[in-house]
C-alpha positions as a Markdown table, in Angstrom:
| # | Residue | x | y | z |
|---|---|---|---|---|
| 1 | Met | -42.6 | -3.3 | 28.4 |
| 2 | Met | -44.1 | -1.2 | 25.6 |
| 3 | Trp | -44.0 | 2.1 | 27.6 |
| 4 | Leu | -40.4 | 1.4 | 28.5 |
| 5 | Leu | -39.4 | 1.0 | 24.9 |
| 6 | Ser | -41.0 | 4.3 | 24.0 |
| 7 | Leu | -38.2 | 6.1 | 25.9 |
| 8 | Pro | -35.2 | 5.0 | 23.7 |
| 9 | Leu | -37.3 | 5.9 | 20.6 |
| 10 | Leu | -38.3 | 9.4 | 21.8 |
| 11 | Leu | -35.2 | 10.6 | 23.8 |
| 12 | Pro | -33.0 | 11.1 | 20.7 |
| 13 | Phe | -35.2 | 14.0 | 19.6 |
| 14 | Leu | -33.9 | 15.9 | 22.6 |
| 15 | Ala | -30.3 | 15.3 | 21.6 |
| 16 | Gly | -30.2 | 18.0 | 18.9 |
| 17 | Pro | -31.3 | 21.0 | 21.0 |
| 18 | Ala | -29.0 | 19.9 | 23.8 |
| 19 | Cys | -26.0 | 19.5 | 21.5 |
| 20 | Arg | -26.6 | 22.9 | 19.9 |
| 21 | Ala | -26.8 | 24.5 | 23.4 |
| 22 | Leu | -23.6 | 23.0 | 24.8 |
| 23 | Val | -21.2 | 22.9 | 21.8 |
| 24 | Thr | -20.3 | 26.6 | 22.0 |
| 25 | Ser | -19.7 | 26.5 | 25.8 |
| 26 | Leu | -17.9 | 23.3 | 26.6 |
| 27 | Pro | -14.2 | 22.9 | 25.8 |
| 28 | Pro | -14.0 | 21.5 | 22.2 |
| 29 | Gln | -12.5 | 18.1 | 23.2 |
| 30 | Gln | -15.1 | 17.6 | 26.0 |
| 31 | Ala | -17.9 | 18.5 | 23.6 |
| 32 | Val | -16.6 | 16.0 | 20.9 |
| 33 | Arg | -16.5 | 13.1 | 23.4 |
| 34 | Leu | -19.9 | 13.9 | 24.8 |
| 35 | Leu | -21.6 | 14.4 | 21.4 |
| 36 | Ala | -20.1 | 11.3 | 19.7 |
| 37 | Gly | -20.6 | 9.1 | 22.7 |
| 38 | Ser | -24.2 | 10.2 | 23.3 |
| 39 | Ala | -25.1 | 9.8 | 19.6 |
| 40 | Ala | -23.7 | 6.3 | 19.5 |
| 41 | Gly | -25.4 | 5.3 | 22.8 |
| 42 | Leu | -28.8 | 6.8 | 21.8 |
| 43 | Ala | -28.6 | 5.1 | 18.4 |
| 44 | Ala | -27.8 | 1.7 | 20.0 |
| 45 | Gly | -30.6 | 2.2 | 22.5 |
| 46 | Ser | -33.2 | 3.0 | 19.9 |
| 47 | Thr | -32.1 | 0.1 | 17.7 |
| 48 | Ala | -32.3 | -2.3 | 20.6 |
| 49 | Ala | -35.8 | -1.0 | 21.4 |
| 50 | Leu | -37.0 | -1.8 | 17.9 |
| 51 | Gly | -35.5 | -5.2 | 18.1 |
| 52 | Leu | -37.2 | -5.9 | 21.4 |
| 53 | Leu | -40.5 | -4.7 | 19.9 |
| 54 | Val | -40.3 | -7.3 | 17.2 |
| 55 | Val | -40.0 | -10.3 | 19.6 |
| 56 | Pro | -43.5 | -10.4 | 21.1 |
| 57 | Gly | -45.2 | -10.4 | 17.7 |
| 58 | Ala | -42.7 | -12.8 | 16.3 |
| 59 | Thr | -43.7 | -15.4 | 18.9 |
| 60 | His | -47.1 | -15.6 | 17.1 |
| 61 | Leu | -45.2 | -17.4 | 14.3 |
| 62 | Arg | -45.1 | -21.2 | 14.9 |
| 63 | Pro | -41.4 | -21.6 | 14.0 |
| 64 | Val | -40.4 | -18.9 | 16.4 |
| 65 | Ala | -42.6 | -20.3 | 19.2 |
| 66 | Ala | -41.2 | -23.8 | 18.5 |
| 67 | Leu | -37.6 | -22.5 | 18.6 |
| 68 | Gly | -38.3 | -20.9 | 22.0 |
| 69 | His | -40.3 | -23.9 | 23.3 |
| 70 | Leu | -43.3 | -21.6 | 23.9 |
| 71 | Leu | -46.8 | -22.9 | 24.3 |
| 72 | Thr | -48.4 | -19.5 | 23.8 |
| 73 | Pro | -47.2 | -16.2 | 22.4 |
| 74 | Leu | -45.8 | -13.7 | 24.8 |
| 75 | Ala | -48.6 | -11.8 | 26.6 |
| 76 | Ser | -48.0 | -8.1 | 25.9 |
| 77 | Gly | -51.4 | -6.9 | 24.5 |
| 78 | Ser | -54.0 | -7.9 | 22.0 |
| 79 | Pro | -52.7 | -10.1 | 19.2 |
| 80 | Gly | -53.6 | -7.5 | 16.5 |
| 81 | Thr | -51.9 | -4.7 | 18.2 |
| 82 | Val | -48.8 | -6.7 | 19.0 |
| 83 | Ile | -48.5 | -8.0 | 15.4 |
| 84 | Ala | -49.0 | -4.5 | 14.0 |
| 85 | Ile | -46.2 | -3.1 | 16.3 |
| 86 | Thr | -43.9 | -6.0 | 15.2 |
| 87 | Val | -44.5 | -5.2 | 11.5 |
| 88 | Val | -43.8 | -1.5 | 12.0 |
| 89 | Ala | -40.7 | -2.2 | 14.2 |
| 90 | Gly | -39.4 | -4.8 | 11.7 |
| 91 | Ser | -39.9 | -2.4 | 8.8 |
| 92 | Leu | -38.0 | 0.3 | 10.6 |
| 93 | Leu | -35.1 | -2.0 | 11.4 |
| 94 | Thr | -34.9 | -3.1 | 7.8 |
| 95 | Ala | -34.9 | 0.5 | 6.6 |
| 96 | Arg | -32.1 | 1.3 | 9.1 |
| 97 | Gly | -30.1 | -1.6 | 7.8 |
| 98 | Val | -30.4 | -0.5 | 4.2 |
| 99 | Leu | -29.5 | 3.1 | 5.1 |
| 100 | Leu | -26.5 | 2.0 | 7.1 |
| 101 | Leu | -25.2 | -0.2 | 4.3 |
| 102 | His | -25.8 | 2.5 | 1.7 |
| 103 | Gly | -24.1 | 5.2 | 3.8 |
| 104 | Ala | -21.1 | 3.0 | 4.5 |
| 105 | Tyr | -20.8 | 2.1 | 0.8 |
| 106 | Arg | -21.1 | 5.7 | -0.4 |
| 107 | Trp | -18.4 | 6.8 | 2.0 |
| 108 | Trp | -16.1 | 4.0 | 0.9 |
| 109 | Arg | -16.5 | 5.0 | -2.7 |
| 110 | Gln | -15.8 | 8.6 | -1.9 |
| 111 | Leu | -12.7 | 7.7 | 0.1 |
| 112 | Arg | -11.5 | 5.4 | -2.7 |
| 113 | Arg | -12.0 | 8.1 | -5.3 |
| 114 | Ala | -10.3 | 10.7 | -3.2 |
| 115 | Arg | -7.3 | 8.4 | -2.5 |
| 116 | Val | -6.6 | 8.2 | -6.2 |
| 117 | Leu | -5.7 | 11.9 | -6.1 |
| 118 | Ala | -2.9 | 11.2 | -3.5 |
| 119 | Ala | -1.8 | 7.9 | -5.0 |
| 120 | Asp | 1.3 | 9.3 | -6.6 |
| 121 | Ser | 2.3 | 11.5 | -3.7 |
| 122 | Arg | 5.1 | 10.4 | -1.3 |
| 123 | Ser | 4.7 | 13.3 | 1.0 |
| 124 | Glu | 2.1 | 14.4 | 3.5 |
| 125 | Leu | 1.0 | 17.3 | 1.3 |
| 126 | Val | -0.8 | 16.8 | -2.0 |
| 127 | Val | -1.0 | 20.0 | -4.1 |
| 128 | Leu | -3.7 | 20.1 | -6.7 |
| 129 | Gln | -3.2 | 22.5 | -9.6 |
| 130 | Glu | -6.6 | 24.1 | -9.4 |
| 131 | Glu | -7.6 | 27.7 | -9.2 |
| 132 | His | -10.4 | 27.0 | -6.7 |
| 133 | Pro | -9.0 | 27.7 | -3.1 |
| 134 | Asp | -9.6 | 24.6 | -1.0 |
| 135 | Ala | -7.8 | 22.4 | 1.6 |
| 136 | Tyr | -8.9 | 19.4 | 3.6 |
| 137 | Ala | -7.7 | 16.4 | 5.5 |
| 138 | Leu | -7.8 | 13.1 | 3.6 |
| 139 | Pro | -7.7 | 10.1 | 6.0 |
| 140 | Gly | -5.8 | 6.9 | 5.3 |
| 141 | Arg | -2.5 | 5.2 | 6.0 |
| 142 | Pro | -0.8 | 7.5 | 5.8 |
| 143 | Gly | -3.2 | 10.5 | 5.9 |
| 144 | Arg | -2.7 | 13.3 | 3.5 |
| 145 | Ile | -3.4 | 17.0 | 3.4 |
| 146 | Val | -5.0 | 18.0 | 0.1 |
| 147 | Ile | -4.6 | 21.7 | -0.8 |
| 148 | Thr | -5.1 | 23.5 | -4.1 |
| 149 | Ser | -2.7 | 25.9 | -5.7 |
| 150 | Gly | -5.4 | 28.6 | -5.5 |
| 151 | Met | -5.5 | 28.2 | -1.7 |
| 152 | Leu | -1.7 | 28.4 | -1.5 |
| 153 | Arg | -1.7 | 31.7 | -3.4 |
| 154 | Ala | -4.5 | 33.1 | -1.2 |
| 155 | Leu | -2.6 | 32.9 | 2.1 |
| 156 | Ser | 0.7 | 34.2 | 3.3 |
| 157 | Ala | 3.5 | 31.8 | 4.5 |
| 158 | Glu | 2.5 | 32.1 | 8.2 |
| 159 | Glu | -1.2 | 31.6 | 7.4 |
| 160 | Arg | -0.4 | 28.5 | 5.3 |
| 161 | Glu | 1.4 | 27.1 | 8.4 |
| 162 | Val | -1.8 | 27.6 | 10.4 |
| 163 | Leu | -3.9 | 25.9 | 7.8 |
| 164 | Leu | -1.6 | 22.9 | 7.6 |
| 165 | Ala | -1.5 | 22.6 | 11.4 |
| 166 | His | -5.3 | 22.6 | 11.4 |
| 167 | Glu | -5.5 | 19.8 | 8.9 |
| 168 | Arg | -2.8 | 17.8 | 10.7 |
| 169 | Ala | -4.9 | 18.0 | 13.9 |
| 170 | His | -7.8 | 16.4 | 12.0 |
| 171 | Leu | -5.5 | 13.5 | 10.8 |
| 172 | Arg | -3.8 | 13.1 | 14.2 |
| 173 | Gly | -7.1 | 13.0 | 16.1 |
| 174 | Arg | -8.7 | 10.6 | 13.5 |
| 175 | His | -11.7 | 12.9 | 13.4 |
| 176 | His | -13.1 | 11.3 | 10.3 |
| 177 | Leu | -14.0 | 8.2 | 12.5 |
| 178 | Leu | -16.1 | 10.4 | 14.8 |
| 179 | Val | -17.8 | 12.0 | 11.8 |
| 180 | Ala | -18.6 | 8.5 | 10.5 |
| 181 | Met | -19.9 | 7.4 | 13.9 |
| 182 | Val | -22.4 | 10.2 | 14.1 |
| 183 | Glu | -23.4 | 9.9 | 10.5 |
| 184 | Leu | -24.2 | 6.2 | 11.0 |
| 185 | Ala | -26.1 | 7.1 | 14.2 |
| 186 | Ala | -28.1 | 9.6 | 12.2 |
| 187 | His | -29.1 | 6.7 | 9.9 |
| 188 | Cys | -30.3 | 4.8 | 12.9 |
| 189 | His | -32.6 | 7.5 | 14.2 |
| 190 | Pro | -33.8 | 10.7 | 12.5 |
| 191 | Gly | -33.6 | 12.7 | 15.8 |
| 192 | Leu | -29.8 | 12.2 | 15.8 |
| 193 | Arg | -29.4 | 14.0 | 12.4 |
| 194 | Ala | -29.3 | 17.2 | 14.4 |
| 195 | Val | -26.1 | 16.1 | 16.1 |
| 196 | Arg | -24.1 | 16.1 | 12.9 |
| 197 | Glu | -23.5 | 19.9 | 12.6 |
| 198 | Pro | -22.6 | 20.5 | 16.3 |
| 199 | Leu | -20.1 | 17.6 | 16.1 |
| 200 | Arg | -18.4 | 19.0 | 13.0 |
| 201 | Tyr | -18.3 | 22.4 | 14.6 |
| 202 | Ala | -16.7 | 20.9 | 17.8 |
| 203 | Leu | -14.1 | 19.0 | 15.7 |
| 204 | Glu | -13.2 | 22.2 | 13.8 |
| 205 | Arg | -12.8 | 24.0 | 17.1 |
| 206 | Cys | -10.5 | 21.2 | 18.3 |
| 207 | Ala | -8.3 | 21.7 | 15.2 |
| 208 | Asp | -8.4 | 25.5 | 15.5 |
| 209 | Glu | -7.1 | 25.3 | 19.1 |
| 210 | Ser | -4.4 | 22.8 | 18.0 |
| 211 | Ala | -3.3 | 25.1 | 15.2 |
| 212 | Ala | -3.2 | 28.1 | 17.5 |
| 213 | Arg | -1.0 | 26.2 | 19.9 |
| 214 | Ala | 1.3 | 25.0 | 17.1 |
| 215 | Val | 2.0 | 28.5 | 15.8 |
| 216 | Gly | 1.8 | 30.2 | 19.2 |
| 217 | Asp | -0.4 | 33.0 | 18.1 |
| 218 | Arg | -4.2 | 32.9 | 18.5 |
| 219 | Arg | -4.7 | 36.1 | 16.4 |
| 220 | Leu | -2.7 | 34.7 | 13.6 |
| 221 | Ala | -4.7 | 31.4 | 13.7 |
| 222 | Ala | -8.0 | 33.4 | 13.6 |
| 223 | Arg | -6.9 | 35.5 | 10.7 |
| 224 | Ala | -5.6 | 32.5 | 8.7 |
| 225 | Ile | -8.9 | 30.6 | 9.1 |
| 226 | Ala | -11.0 | 33.7 | 8.3 |
| 227 | Arg | -8.9 | 34.4 | 5.1 |
| 228 | Ala | -9.0 | 30.7 | 4.0 |
| 229 | Ala | -12.8 | 30.6 | 4.4 |
| 230 | Leu | -13.3 | 33.8 | 2.6 |
| 231 | Ala | -11.1 | 32.7 | -0.3 |
| 232 | Ala | -12.9 | 29.3 | -0.5 |
| 233 | Arg | -16.3 | 31.0 | -0.6 |
| 234 | Thr | -15.5 | 33.3 | -3.5 |
| 235 | Ser | -15.5 | 30.3 | -5.9 |
| 236 | Pro | -18.2 | 27.6 | -6.7 |
| 237 | Asp | -18.5 | 24.8 | -4.3 |
| 238 | Arg | -16.0 | 22.0 | -4.7 |
| 239 | Asp | -17.0 | 18.3 | -4.8 |
| 240 | Arg | -15.2 | 17.5 | -1.6 |
| 241 | Pro | -15.7 | 14.0 | 0.0 |
| 242 | Gly | -18.4 | 14.0 | 2.6 |
| 243 | Phe | -16.1 | 12.6 | 5.3 |
| 244 | Ala | -13.4 | 15.3 | 4.7 |
| 245 | Leu | -12.9 | 17.9 | 7.4 |
| 246 | Ala | -11.7 | 21.3 | 6.4 |
| 247 | Ala | -10.8 | 24.6 | 8.1 |
| 248 | Thr | -13.1 | 26.5 | 5.7 |
| 249 | Thr | -16.3 | 24.7 | 6.7 |
| 250 | Gly | -18.9 | 25.4 | 9.4 |
| 251 | Pro | -19.8 | 28.6 | 11.2 |
| 252 | Val | -16.4 | 30.3 | 10.6 |
| 253 | Pro | -17.3 | 33.6 | 12.3 |
| 254 | Arg | -18.1 | 31.8 | 15.5 |
| 255 | Arg | -14.9 | 29.8 | 15.4 |
| 256 | Val | -12.8 | 33.0 | 14.8 |
| 257 | Ala | -14.6 | 34.7 | 17.7 |
| 258 | Ala | -13.8 | 31.8 | 19.9 |
| 259 | Leu | -10.1 | 31.9 | 19.0 |
| 260 | Leu | -10.0 | 35.7 | 19.7 |
| 261 | Asp | -11.9 | 35.3 | 23.0 |
| 262 | Gly | -9.5 | 32.7 | 24.4 |
| 263 | Pro | -10.1 | 29.9 | 26.9 |
| 264 | Ala | -10.8 | 32.1 | 29.9 |
| 265 | Arg | -13.8 | 33.8 | 28.4 |
| 266 | Ala | -15.0 | 30.5 | 27.0 |
| 267 | Arg | -15.0 | 29.0 | 30.5 |
| 268 | Ala | -17.0 | 32.0 | 31.7 |
| 269 | Arg | -19.8 | 31.0 | 29.3 |
| 270 | Met | -19.8 | 27.4 | 30.4 |
| 271 | Ala | -21.9 | 27.5 | 33.5 |
| 272 | Pro | -25.3 | 28.6 | 31.9 |
| 273 | His | -25.1 | 25.6 | 29.5 |
| 274 | Arg | -24.3 | 22.9 | 32.0 |
| 275 | Leu | -28.0 | 22.0 | 32.0 |
| 276 | Ala | -27.7 | 21.0 | 28.4 |
| 277 | Ala | -24.9 | 18.6 | 29.2 |
| 278 | Val | -26.8 | 17.1 | 32.1 |
| 279 | Thr | -29.9 | 16.7 | 29.8 |
| 280 | Leu | -27.8 | 14.9 | 27.2 |
| 281 | Leu | -26.3 | 12.5 | 29.7 |
| 282 | Ala | -29.7 | 11.9 | 31.3 |
| 283 | Cys | -31.1 | 11.0 | 27.9 |
| 284 | Leu | -28.3 | 8.5 | 27.4 |
| 285 | Val | -28.8 | 6.9 | 30.9 |
| 286 | Leu | -32.6 | 6.7 | 30.6 |
| 287 | Ser | -32.3 | 5.2 | 27.1 |
| 288 | Ala | -29.9 | 2.5 | 28.2 |
| 289 | Gly | -31.8 | 1.8 | 31.4 |
| 290 | Ala | -35.1 | 1.5 | 29.7 |
| 291 | Ser | -33.7 | -0.9 | 27.0 |
| 292 | Leu | -32.0 | -3.1 | 29.7 |
| 293 | Gln | -35.2 | -3.2 | 31.8 |
| 294 | Ala | -37.3 | -4.0 | 28.8 |
| 295 | Ala | -34.9 | -6.8 | 27.9 |
| 296 | Asp | -35.1 | -8.2 | 31.4 |
| 297 | Asp | -39.0 | -8.0 | 31.3 |
| 298 | Leu | -38.9 | -9.8 | 27.9 |
| 299 | His | -36.6 | -12.5 | 29.3 |
| 300 | Ser | -39.0 | -13.0 | 32.3 |
| 301 | Gly | -42.0 | -13.3 | 29.9 |
| 302 | Ile | -40.1 | -16.0 | 27.9 |
| 303 | Glu | -39.4 | -18.0 | 31.1 |
| 304 | Ile | -43.0 | -17.8 | 32.1 |
| 305 | Ala | -44.2 | -19.0 | 28.7 |
| 306 | Gln | -41.7 | -21.9 | 28.9 |
| 307 | Gly | -42.9 | -22.7 | 32.4 |
| 308 | Glu | -46.5 | -23.0 | 31.1 |
| 309 | Thr | -45.2 | -25.5 | 28.6 |
| 310 | Gly | -43.7 | -27.6 | 31.4 |
| 311 | Glu | -46.9 | -27.5 | 33.4 |
| 312 | Glu | -48.9 | -29.0 | 30.5 |
């Protein structure tokens, strides 16, 4: 069982390189689904593996053995090794729980503080009277688009329409939930931290394409995003909520190039990177399969230990 459970703990380290390879070649929506689903699945698999590693050592405790009606602890190695693995796995599970709670609480506080800015607004658009050019999507019911007066002055009327369409796409797609999913997955396994930036890039690409369709001009969309990003970078960084998605973030030159290339050239680059997508899916399947097989082995071991009790 031990070697099976090593797979869900090691495979997430392959997710980062695979995600970076495929995110620039797959269509944005496909990339988002694959990245978010894989991160959640690999996080669940690694968490389940740690939980299963705790069980054999826990059966050395009399209350646990009595609860399971076990005469002897589960046989999975020398008692010292099993107990040591249990202590390490239990410590990691506890640390994950603390990180998850802290991350969720921090995001809740940021959202609550950000919603105060939009509390008095009855429209979709919230204009902040600030010189710093900035704009981002603020989730909620209803969602808001927060934009500063400095950003409004930095763009032409047509470019402002692109920017607003971009942020509307984030709200309509509820992209903040996908960001939160991958952030929590990263708290579950350090290897999944490398998925965060590719996912944000893919989400921005989704919004870029939606904005280009809304205005009917890919060149206008590319120019608006480039100018907004340039304007935002001429001022000090703003204290934007961590969950907020904005057109001015991420590798903007790559996004602009993708808009100017168009879907046809993007599809032409897709084939060489299909191996990365296959690798990511294989990691997910192997992680889930190993966790399920280890759980089945553990269940069989418990039944054997209970059978020994009956024979006595």
